[in-house]
Amino acid sequence: MENYVGKRLDGRYEIQDVIGVGGMAIVYKAYDNIDDRIVAVKVLKDEYLANEEFRRRFKNESKAIAVLSHPNIVKVFDVSFGDRLQYIVMEYVEGITLKEYIEKCGNIDWNEALFFIIQILRALQHAHDKGIVHRDVKPQNIMLLENGTIKVTDFGIARFSHSETRTVTEKAIGSVHYISPEQAKGELTDEKADIYSVGIVLYEMLTGKLPFDGDSAVAVALMQVNDEATLPRMINPEIPMGFEQITMKAMQKVPRERYQTAAEMLLDLEELKRNPNIKFDYRTYFIDKEPTRPINKIQEKKNITVDYDDFSDTGVRERVSVSAVTDVQNKTARRPAKPRREAPVAQKKSKNGKTVAIVAGIAVALVIFIIVLIVSMLKNGNITLGVGKKIEVDNFIGLNYEELILGNEEYEKKYNFETYYASFSDGEEGCVYDQDPKAGDTIPKGSTIRLYIVKAGEGQVIPDFTEKNYKEACDSLERLGFKVTTVPIESDDLEIGQVVRTEPAANSSVLAGSTVTVYYAADVNSNKLFKMPKLEGKSLDEAKELLKKNGLVLTKIETADSSIEKDYVINQSPADGSPVKEGDSVVLTVSSGCLNAEKLLNLPRAGKITVKVMLDGETTKSEVVDTNNVTSYLVNVSGNQPESKIEVYLNEALYYEATVDFTREPVNFKKEKTNDVAFYVDVIGMEELEAIAALNANGYKNITLKYEVSFEKTGTVIKQSPVYNSAPHLDKTTLIVLTVAKEASAVTTEPSTTPTIIVQ
């Protein structure tokens, strides 16, 4: 493998240093002598130049990023695809990966995680809008800059959503700890696969742990398909309930139950940012807990080649071919995973030479066994080496599964099946009542079709919804497969909108598809119950007029930052369509007409300091921050001008400045500058070495130590000169004298004023 450090590529890019080594490429720091800038050059490894698959993937990355232009995605400046050298020239990003930051912090403060995940989703929303699915979203592919900006990188296995060609390596690809269940099963993926991966990244940020981890790539893949993650708040109770709900919705196993777009998830995150105590009314998906899923002949023949791009600490790719992840899922259904046994730790041998020989012999035997096994599987057709052509899905609804589908040779050649059974009143036992994908959809030959089949049984039990909101009861019943009608009735005991009873009664067993009538409390005689009108999107004046017309009372008006025109309604409570009556209270949220801008600043360690934020010369916030406990500060401002100036002062010294364009979304920071401000540190009470390190970190290295008998803890600083409060911005060359506590027996007979000079 050639090392390009010290060389010049195409007479332009002067390679300076290696900054990263990946599975298929090496990333160098380089100087662009034409545009006079530092860049990152990603060079395809020599051993992969002859591999058409890796060359295709490398070109795909450049194509993917080239069509993207977003502040949270690395930029591509140039590409070269020669026969002997292929490289991509990208924006040089100086920072650490999000994975490194998580490992450093453990779990990240939820406010900080919210700040990061919003940027990640904005980047993915832009990519998805351009028709690009990343397919390898993980903390290792997310760079974190010093100012808190996120940059999404590594589109090496990205796919254009309109692309129709797929290769064997695309069937199940990506880092196994972050891939979606559909990726693990080798199925077609879309934007919702990225949403799942974002959910895993968010889970790891909030808890400091991966939701699924095992001793092999295949074990983790099976967990992604079968297992449920521990709720984040059980690991970190500090997480807001709403944030946990958002995380778990993104991680739903079935794609249609996740957020359908990055924009949809961003809306909930923005709502959480406005109201951290919010609890979302998400649907709970009711599927037969123990569905009968027979293993048929079709499933027994199903094989999937899985290529997990998961790298160990040594940088070695773990490439695993497994037979039917989905097939194993079908056989195990939802049984709890068996506890894995820990491999016994090998005892050290004194005769190292003999041990090495034995291990080498075993390794050679194992390699030979694997080669023989793979050749055998290839001969027997147990390894799939390609994906068939696209076909149109047949209509299975109404067909008897065992009589017309199971064992049908024509269907066996085209599909694999997963079956789910549920009691249902409308439909013949054993017949398909729903399917996914739908009839007429275009899919690759050999894809999996989910069939939902009518089974005999006593049916579903109707829950007791007494005193619950009737709309929530109706939603729950519909999810259980019932048809629902509602009847308002008078009730002296219950509040308006609460369920009085159901018919059939609660706890009755009824076939899915049957009609359930919900009787709820209403002011029937006064005839004043009506649906809340839709006010969102209307001006405040229009909303007030509509409320007055309907006899509703506007009790509170809140303001929130939004790009929507000023004083237009962006949220309402009660929601439109809710049952209300004359005299009910209404709360409206209107747009401020301003966009919000956020910037995470790293703070120097300087004890308690006053942080002041100014926008266009006016103070927007001023507060005291203890930098011994807090290492970063989130600057949050709003505006509507094309070029506003932000200034951040620490103890009245200008620390950070930038200009912001509030007229474009997302808001961009320009002309950023962080000033090198000297911050004298309050070190009284610190240990001697800790105090010296704190002063050194802030540029103060001219330090003298004195020792004095004291009742304070031995080795702690009891005095400092100059006094901290007298000189918050002391010149870095100033001589600093620290007095350290010592026991009487430890003090020498020399005068206490004799200093010990610490040379740093």
CSV table of N, CA and C in Angstrom, one decimal, residues 185-318:
chain,number,residue,atom,x,y,z
A,185,LYS,N,-32.0,-7.8,6.9
A,185,LYS,CA,-32.6,-8.9,6.2
A,185,LYS,C,-32.4,-8.8,4.7
A,186,GLY,N,-31.6,-7.8,4.3
A,186,GLY,CA,-31.2,-7.7,2.9
A,186,GLY,C,-32.4,-7.2,2.0
A,187,GLU,N,-33.3,-6.5,2.6
A,187,GLU,CA,-34.5,-6.0,1.8
A,187,GLU,C,-34.1,-4.6,1.2
A,188,LEU,N,-35.0,-4.2,0.3
A,188,LEU,CA,-34.9,-2.8,-0.2
A,188,LEU,C,-35.0,-1.8,0.9
A,189,THR,N,-34.2,-0.7,0.8
A,189,THR,CA,-34.3,0.3,1.8
A,189,THR,C,-34.6,1.6,1.2
A,190,ASP,N,-35.2,2.5,2.1
A,190,ASP,CA,-35.4,3.9,1.6
A,190,ASP,C,-35.0,4.8,2.8
A,191,GLU,N,-35.6,6.0,2.7
A,191,GLU,CA,-35.2,7.0,3.7
A,191,GLU,C,-35.5,6.6,5.2
A,192,LYS,N,-36.5,5.7,5.3
A,192,LYS,CA,-36.8,5.3,6.7
A,192,LYS,C,-35.7,4.4,7.3
A,193,ALA,N,-34.9,3.8,6.5
A,193,ALA,CA,-33.7,3.1,7.1
A,193,ALA,C,-32.8,4.1,7.8
A,194,ASP,N,-32.6,5.2,7.2
A,194,ASP,CA,-31.7,6.3,7.8
A,194,ASP,C,-32.4,6.7,9.1
A,195,ILE,N,-33.7,6.9,9.1
A,195,ILE,CA,-34.4,7.3,10.3
A,195,ILE,C,-34.1,6.3,11.5
A,196,TYR,N,-34.2,5.0,11.2
A,196,TYR,CA,-33.9,4.0,12.2
A,196,TYR,C,-32.5,4.2,12.8
A,197,SER,N,-31.5,4.4,11.9
A,197,SER,CA,-30.1,4.5,12.3
A,197,SER,C,-29.9,5.8,13.1
A,198,VAL,N,-30.7,6.8,12.8
A,198,VAL,CA,-30.6,8.1,13.6
A,198,VAL,C,-31.1,7.8,15.0
A,199,GLY,N,-32.2,7.0,15.1
A,199,GLY,CA,-32.7,6.6,16.4
A,199,GLY,C,-31.7,5.8,17.2
A,200,ILE,N,-30.9,5.0,16.6
A,200,ILE,CA,-29.9,4.2,17.3
A,200,ILE,C,-28.8,5.2,17.8
A,201,VAL,N,-28.4,6.2,16.9
A,201,VAL,CA,-27.4,7.2,17.3
A,201,VAL,C,-27.9,8.0,18.5
A,202,LEU,N,-29.2,8.4,18.4
A,202,LEU,CA,-29.8,9.2,19.5
A,202,LEU,C,-29.8,8.4,20.8
A,203,TYR,N,-30.2,7.1,20.7
A,203,TYR,CA,-30.2,6.2,21.9
A,203,TYR,C,-28.8,6.2,22.5
A,204,GLU,N,-27.8,6.0,21.7
A,204,GLU,CA,-26.4,5.9,22.2
A,204,GLU,C,-26.0,7.2,22.9
A,205,MET,N,-26.3,8.4,22.3
A,205,MET,CA,-26.0,9.7,22.8
A,205,MET,C,-26.6,9.8,24.2
A,206,LEU,N,-27.9,9.5,24.3
A,206,LEU,CA,-28.6,9.7,25.6
A,206,LEU,C,-28.3,8.8,26.7
A,207,THR,N,-27.9,7.5,26.3
A,207,THR,CA,-27.6,6.5,27.4
A,207,THR,C,-26.2,6.1,27.5
A,208,GLY,N,-25.4,6.5,26.5
A,208,GLY,CA,-24.0,6.0,26.5
A,208,GLY,C,-23.8,4.6,26.1
A,209,LYS,N,-24.9,3.9,25.7
A,209,LYS,CA,-24.8,2.5,25.4
A,209,LYS,C,-25.5,2.2,24.1
A,210,LEU,N,-25.1,1.2,23.4
A,210,LEU,CA,-25.8,0.7,22.2
A,210,LEU,C,-27.0,-0.1,22.6
A,211,PRO,N,-28.1,0.0,21.9
A,211,PRO,CA,-29.3,-0.7,22.3
A,211,PRO,C,-29.2,-2.2,22.0
A,212,PHE,N,-28.3,-2.6,21.0
A,212,PHE,CA,-28.1,-4.0,20.7
A,212,PHE,C,-26.6,-4.3,20.6
A,213,ASP,N,-26.1,-5.3,21.3
A,213,ASP,CA,-24.7,-5.6,21.2
A,213,ASP,C,-24.5,-7.1,21.4
A,214,GLY,N,-23.7,-7.7,20.7
A,214,GLY,CA,-23.4,-9.1,20.8
A,214,GLY,C,-22.0,-9.5,20.5
A,215,ASP,N,-21.8,-10.8,20.5
A,215,ASP,CA,-20.4,-11.3,20.2
A,215,ASP,C,-20.1,-11.5,18.8
A,216,SER,N,-21.0,-11.3,17.9
A,216,SER,CA,-20.8,-11.4,16.4
A,216,SER,C,-21.7,-10.5,15.7
A,217,ALA,N,-21.4,-10.2,14.4
A,217,ALA,CA,-22.2,-9.4,13.6
A,217,ALA,C,-23.6,-10.0,13.4
A,218,VAL,N,-23.6,-11.3,13.2
A,218,VAL,CA,-24.9,-12.0,13.0
A,218,VAL,C,-25.8,-11.9,14.2
A,219,ALA,N,-25.2,-12.1,15.4
A,219,ALA,CA,-26.0,-12.0,16.6
A,219,ALA,C,-26.6,-10.6,16.7
A,220,VAL,N,-25.8,-9.6,16.4
A,220,VAL,CA,-26.4,-8.2,16.5
A,220,VAL,C,-27.5,-8.0,15.5
A,221,ALA,N,-27.2,-8.5,14.3
A,221,ALA,CA,-28.3,-8.4,13.2
A,221,ALA,C,-29.6,-9.0,13.6
A,222,LEU,N,-29.5,-10.2,14.2
A,222,LEU,CA,-30.7,-10.9,14.7
A,222,LEU,C,-31.4,-10.0,15.8
A,223,MET,N,-30.6,-9.4,16.6
A,223,MET,CA,-31.2,-8.5,17.7
A,223,MET,C,-31.9,-7.3,17.0
A,224,GLN,N,-31.3,-6.8,15.9
A,224,GLN,CA,-32.0,-5.7,15.2
A,224,GLN,C,-33.3,-6.1,14.7
A,225,VAL,N,-33.4,-7.3,14.3
A,225,VAL,CA,-34.7,-7.8,13.7
A,225,VAL,C,-35.7,-8.2,14.7
A,226,ASN,N,-35.2,-8.9,15.8
A,226,ASN,CA,-36.1,-9.5,16.8
A,226,ASN,C,-36.3,-8.8,18.1
A,227,ASP,N,-35.3,-8.2,18.6
A,227,ASP,CA,-35.3,-7.8,20.0
A,227,ASP,C,-35.8,-6.4,20.2
A,228,GLU,N,-36.3,-6.1,21.4
A,228,GLU,CA,-36.8,-4.8,21.8
A,228,GLU,C,-35.7,-4.1,22.7
A,229,ALA,N,-35.4,-2.9,22.4
A,229,ALA,CA,-34.4,-2.2,23.2
A,229,ALA,C,-34.9,-1.8,24.6
A,230,THR,N,-34.0,-1.8,25.6
A,230,THR,CA,-34.4,-1.3,26.9
A,230,THR,C,-34.7,0.2,26.8
A,231,LEU,N,-35.8,0.7,27.4
A,231,LEU,CA,-36.2,2.1,27.3
A,231,LEU,C,-35.0,3.0,27.8
A,232,PRO,N,-34.7,4.0,27.1
A,232,PRO,CA,-33.6,4.9,27.5
A,232,PRO,C,-33.7,5.4,28.9
A,233,ARG,N,-34.9,5.8,29.4
A,233,ARG,CA,-35.1,6.3,30.7
A,233,ARG,C,-34.8,5.3,31.8
A,234,MET,N,-34.8,4.0,31.5
A,234,MET,CA,-34.4,3.0,32.5
A,234,MET,C,-32.9,3.0,32.7
A,235,ILE,N,-32.2,3.6,31.7
A,235,ILE,CA,-30.7,3.7,31.9
A,235,ILE,C,-30.3,5.1,32.4
A,236,ASN,N,-31.0,6.1,31.8
A,236,ASN,CA,-30.7,7.5,32.2
A,236,ASN,C,-32.0,8.2,32.5
A,237,PRO,N,-32.4,8.2,33.8
A,237,PRO,CA,-33.7,8.8,34.2
A,237,PRO,C,-33.8,10.3,33.9
A,238,GLU,N,-32.7,11.0,33.6
A,238,GLU,CA,-32.7,12.4,33.4
A,238,GLU,C,-33.3,12.8,32.0
A,239,ILE,N,-33.5,11.8,31.1
A,239,ILE,CA,-34.0,12.0,29.8
A,239,ILE,C,-35.5,12.4,29.9
A,240,PRO,N,-35.9,13.5,29.2
A,240,PRO,CA,-37.3,13.8,29.2
A,240,PRO,C,-38.2,12.7,28.6
A,241,MET,N,-39.4,12.5,29.1
A,241,MET,CA,-40.2,11.4,28.5
A,241,MET,C,-40.4,11.6,27.0
A,242,GLY,N,-40.7,12.9,26.6
A,242,GLY,CA,-40.9,13.2,25.2
A,242,GLY,C,-39.7,12.8,24.3
A,243,PHE,N,-38.5,13.0,24.8
A,243,PHE,CA,-37.3,12.6,24.1
A,243,PHE,C,-37.2,11.1,23.9
A,244,GLU,N,-37.5,10.4,25.0
A,244,GLU,CA,-37.5,8.9,24.9
A,244,GLU,C,-38.6,8.4,23.9
A,245,GLN,N,-39.7,9.1,23.8
A,245,GLN,CA,-40.8,8.7,22.9
A,245,GLN,C,-40.3,8.9,21.4
A,246,ILE,N,-39.6,10.0,21.2
A,246,ILE,CA,-39.1,10.3,19.9
A,246,ILE,C,-38.1,9.3,19.5
A,247,THR,N,-37.2,8.9,20.4
A,247,THR,CA,-36.1,7.9,20.1
A,247,THR,C,-36.7,6.6,19.8
A,248,MET,N,-37.7,6.1,20.6
A,248,MET,CA,-38.3,4.8,20.3
A,248,MET,C,-39.1,4.8,19.1
A,249,LYS,N,-39.8,5.9,18.7
A,249,LYS,CA,-40.5,5.9,17.5
A,249,LYS,C,-39.6,5.8,16.3
A,250,ALA,N,-38.5,6.4,16.3
A,250,ALA,CA,-37.5,6.3,15.2
A,250,ALA,C,-37.0,4.9,15.1
A,251,MET,N,-37.0,4.1,16.2
A,251,MET,CA,-36.4,2.8,16.2
A,251,MET,C,-37.4,1.7,16.0
A,252,GLN,N,-38.6,2.0,15.6
A,252,GLN,CA,-39.6,1.0,15.4
A,252,GLN,C,-39.1,0.0,14.3
A,253,LYS,N,-39.4,-1.3,14.6
A,253,LYS,CA,-38.9,-2.4,13.7
A,253,LYS,C,-39.6,-2.3,12.3
A,254,VAL,N,-40.9,-2.0,12.2
A,254,VAL,CA,-41.6,-1.9,11.0
A,254,VAL,C,-41.5,-0.5,10.4
A,255,PRO,N,-41.0,-0.3,9.2
A,255,PRO,CA,-40.7,1.0,8.7
A,255,PRO,C,-41.9,2.0,8.7
A,256,ARG,N,-43.1,1.4,8.4
A,256,ARG,CA,-44.3,2.3,8.4
A,256,ARG,C,-44.7,2.9,9.8
A,257,GLU,N,-44.1,2.3,10.8
A,257,GLU,CA,-44.4,2.7,12.2
A,257,GLU,C,-43.4,3.7,12.7
A,258,ARG,N,-42.3,4.0,11.9
A,258,ARG,CA,-41.4,5.0,12.3
A,258,ARG,C,-41.8,6.4,11.8
A,259,TYR,N,-41.0,7.4,12.0
A,259,TYR,CA,-41.2,8.7,11.3
A,259,TYR,C,-41.0,8.4,9.8
A,260,GLN,N,-41.8,8.9,9.0
A,260,GLN,CA,-41.7,8.6,7.6
A,260,GLN,C,-40.7,9.5,6.9
A,261,THR,N,-40.4,10.7,7.5
A,261,THR,CA,-39.4,11.6,6.9
A,261,THR,C,-38.5,12.2,8.0
A,262,ALA,N,-37.4,12.7,7.6
A,262,ALA,CA,-36.6,13.5,8.6
A,262,ALA,C,-37.3,14.7,9.0
A,263,ALA,N,-38.0,15.3,8.1
A,263,ALA,CA,-38.8,16.6,8.4
A,263,ALA,C,-39.8,16.3,9.5
A,264,GLU,N,-40.5,15.1,9.5
A,264,GLU,CA,-41.5,14.8,10.5
A,264,GLU,C,-40.8,14.6,11.8
A,265,MET,N,-39.7,14.0,11.9
A,265,MET,CA,-39.0,13.8,13.2
A,265,MET,C,-38.5,15.2,13.7
A,266,LEU,N,-38.0,16.0,12.8
A,266,LEU,CA,-37.6,17.4,13.2
A,266,LEU,C,-38.7,18.2,13.8
A,267,LEU,N,-39.9,18.0,13.3
A,267,LEU,CA,-41.1,18.8,13.9
A,267,LEU,C,-41.2,18.4,15.4
A,268,ASP,N,-41.2,17.1,15.7
A,268,ASP,CA,-41.3,16.7,17.1
A,268,ASP,C,-40.2,17.2,17.9
A,269,LEU,N,-38.9,17.2,17.4
A,269,LEU,CA,-37.8,17.6,18.1
A,269,LEU,C,-37.9,19.1,18.4
A,270,GLU,N,-38.4,19.9,17.5
A,270,GLU,CA,-38.6,21.3,17.7
A,270,GLU,C,-39.7,21.6,18.8
A,271,GLU,N,-40.7,20.7,18.8
A,271,GLU,CA,-41.7,20.8,19.8
A,271,GLU,C,-41.1,20.5,21.2
A,272,LEU,N,-40.3,19.5,21.2
A,272,LEU,CA,-39.6,19.1,22.5
A,272,LEU,C,-38.7,20.3,23.0
A,273,LYS,N,-38.0,20.9,22.0
A,273,LYS,CA,-37.2,22.1,22.4
A,273,LYS,C,-38.0,23.2,23.0
A,274,ARG,N,-39.2,23.4,22.5
A,274,ARG,CA,-40.1,24.5,23.0
A,274,ARG,C,-40.7,24.1,24.4
A,275,ASN,N,-41.0,22.8,24.5
A,275,ASN,CA,-41.6,22.3,25.7
A,275,ASN,C,-41.0,21.0,26.1
A,276,PRO,N,-39.9,21.0,27.0
A,276,PRO,CA,-39.2,19.8,27.4
A,276,PRO,C,-40.1,18.8,28.1
A,277,ASN,N,-41.2,19.3,28.7
A,277,ASN,CA,-42.1,18.4,29.5
A,277,ASN,C,-43.2,17.7,28.7
A,278,ILE,N,-43.2,17.9,27.3
A,278,ILE,CA,-44.2,17.4,26.5
A,278,ILE,C,-44.2,15.9,26.5
A,279,LYS,N,-45.4,15.3,26.4
A,279,LYS,CA,-45.6,13.9,26.2
A,279,LYS,C,-46.4,13.7,24.9
A,280,PHE,N,-45.8,13.0,24.0
A,280,PHE,CA,-46.5,12.8,22.7
A,280,PHE,C,-47.5,11.7,22.7
A,281,ASP,N,-48.6,11.9,22.0
A,281,ASP,CA,-49.7,10.9,21.9
A,281,ASP,C,-49.4,10.0,20.7
A,282,TYR,N,-48.3,9.2,20.8
A,282,TYR,CA,-48.0,8.3,19.7
A,282,TYR,C,-48.9,7.1,19.8
A,283,ARG,N,-49.1,6.5,18.6
A,283,ARG,CA,-49.8,5.3,18.5
A,283,ARG,C,-49.0,4.1,19.1
A,284,THR,N,-49.7,3.2,19.7
A,284,THR,CA,-49.0,1.9,20.1
A,284,THR,C,-49.6,0.9,19.1
A,285,TYR,N,-48.7,0.2,18.5
A,285,TYR,CA,-49.1,-0.7,17.4
A,285,TYR,C,-49.4,-2.1,18.0
A,286,PHE,N,-50.6,-2.6,17.8
A,286,PHE,CA,-51.1,-3.9,18.3
A,286,PHE,C,-51.0,-4.9,17.2
A,287,ILE,N,-50.1,-5.8,17.3
A,287,ILE,CA,-50.0,-7.0,16.4
A,287,ILE,C,-50.1,-8.2,17.3
A,288,ASP,N,-50.6,-9.3,16.8
A,288,ASP,CA,-50.7,-10.5,17.6
A,288,ASP,C,-49.4,-10.8,18.3
A,289,LYS,N,-49.4,-10.8,19.6
A,289,LYS,CA,-48.1,-11.0,20.4
A,289,LYS,C,-47.4,-12.2,20.0
A,290,GLU,N,-48.1,-13.3,19.8
A,290,GLU,CA,-47.5,-14.6,19.5
A,290,GLU,C,-48.1,-15.1,18.1
A,291,PRO,N,-47.8,-14.4,17.0
A,291,PRO,CA,-48.4,-14.9,15.8
A,291,PRO,C,-47.9,-16.2,15.4
A,292,THR,N,-48.8,-17.0,14.8
A,292,THR,CA,-48.5,-18.3,14.3
A,292,THR,C,-47.8,-18.1,13.0
A,293,ARG,N,-46.6,-18.6,12.9
A,293,ARG,CA,-45.8,-18.3,11.7
A,293,ARG,C,-45.1,-19.6,11.2
A,294,PRO,N,-45.9,-20.5,10.5
A,294,PRO,CA,-45.3,-21.8,10.1
A,294,PRO,C,-44.2,-21.6,9.1
A,295,ILE,N,-43.2,-22.5,9.2
A,295,ILE,CA,-42.1,-22.5,8.3
A,295,ILE,C,-42.4,-23.4,7.1
A,296,ASN,N,-42.6,-22.7,6.0
A,296,ASN,CA,-43.0,-23.5,4.8
A,296,ASN,C,-41.8,-23.8,3.9
A,297,LYS,N,-42.1,-24.5,2.8
A,297,LYS,CA,-41.0,-25.0,2.0
A,297,LYS,C,-40.2,-23.8,1.4
A,298,ILE,N,-41.0,-22.7,1.1
A,298,ILE,CA,-40.4,-21.5,0.5
A,298,ILE,C,-39.4,-21.0,1.4
A,299,GLN,N,-39.7,-20.9,2.7
A,299,GLN,CA,-38.9,-20.2,3.7
A,299,GLN,C,-37.6,-21.1,3.9
A,300,GLU,N,-37.7,-22.4,3.8
A,300,GLU,CA,-36.6,-23.3,4.0
A,300,GLU,C,-35.5,-23.1,3.0
A,301,LYS,N,-36.0,-22.6,1.8
A,301,LYS,CA,-35.0,-22.4,0.7
A,301,LYS,C,-34.4,-21.0,0.7
A,302,LYS,N,-34.9,-20.2,1.5
A,302,LYS,CA,-34.5,-18.8,1.5
A,302,LYS,C,-33.1,-18.6,2.1
A,303,ASN,N,-32.3,-17.9,1.4
A,303,ASN,CA,-30.9,-17.6,1.8
A,303,ASN,C,-30.6,-16.2,1.5
A,304,ILE,N,-29.9,-15.5,2.4
A,304,ILE,CA,-29.5,-14.1,2.2
A,304,ILE,C,-28.0,-14.0,2.4
A,305,THR,N,-27.3,-13.4,1.5
A,305,THR,CA,-25.9,-13.1,1.8
A,305,THR,C,-25.8,-11.8,2.5
A,306,VAL,N,-25.1,-11.8,3.6
A,306,VAL,CA,-25.0,-10.5,4.4
A,306,VAL,C,-23.6,-10.1,4.4
A,307,ASP,N,-23.4,-8.8,4.0
A,307,ASP,CA,-22.1,-8.2,4.0
A,307,ASP,C,-22.1,-7.0,5.0
A,308,TYR,N,-21.6,-7.2,6.2
A,308,TYR,CA,-21.7,-6.2,7.2
A,308,TYR,C,-20.3,-5.4,7.2
A,309,ASP,N,-20.4,-4.1,6.8
A,309,ASP,CA,-19.2,-3.3,6.9
A,309,ASP,C,-19.0,-2.9,8.3
A,310,ASP,N,-18.5,-3.8,9.2
A,310,ASP,CA,-18.3,-3.4,10.6
A,310,ASP,C,-16.9,-3.7,10.9
A,311,PHE,N,-16.2,-2.7,11.4
A,311,PHE,CA,-14.7,-2.7,11.6
A,311,PHE,C,-14.4,-2.9,13.1
A,312,SER,N,-13.5,-3.7,13.4
A,312,SER,CA,-13.0,-3.9,14.7
A,312,SER,C,-12.0,-2.8,15.0
A,313,ASP,N,-11.5,-2.8,16.3
A,313,ASP,CA,-10.5,-1.8,16.7
A,313,ASP,C,-9.2,-1.9,15.9
A,314,THR,N,-9.0,-3.1,15.3
A,314,THR,CA,-7.8,-3.3,14.5
A,314,THR,C,-8.0,-2.9,13.1
A,315,GLY,N,-9.2,-2.5,12.7
A,315,GLY,CA,-9.5,-2.0,11.3
A,315,GLY,C,-9.8,-3.2,10.4
A,316,VAL,N,-10.0,-4.4,10.9
A,316,VAL,CA,-10.3,-5.5,10.1
A,316,VAL,C,-11.7,-5.6,9.8
A,317,ARG,N,-12.1,-5.8,8.5
A,317,ARG,CA,-13.5,-5.9,8.2
A,317,ARG,C,-14.1,-7.2,8.6
A,318,GLU,N,-15.3,-7.2,9.2
A,318,GLU,CA,-15.9,-8.5,9.6
A,318,GLU,C,-17.0,-8.7,8.5
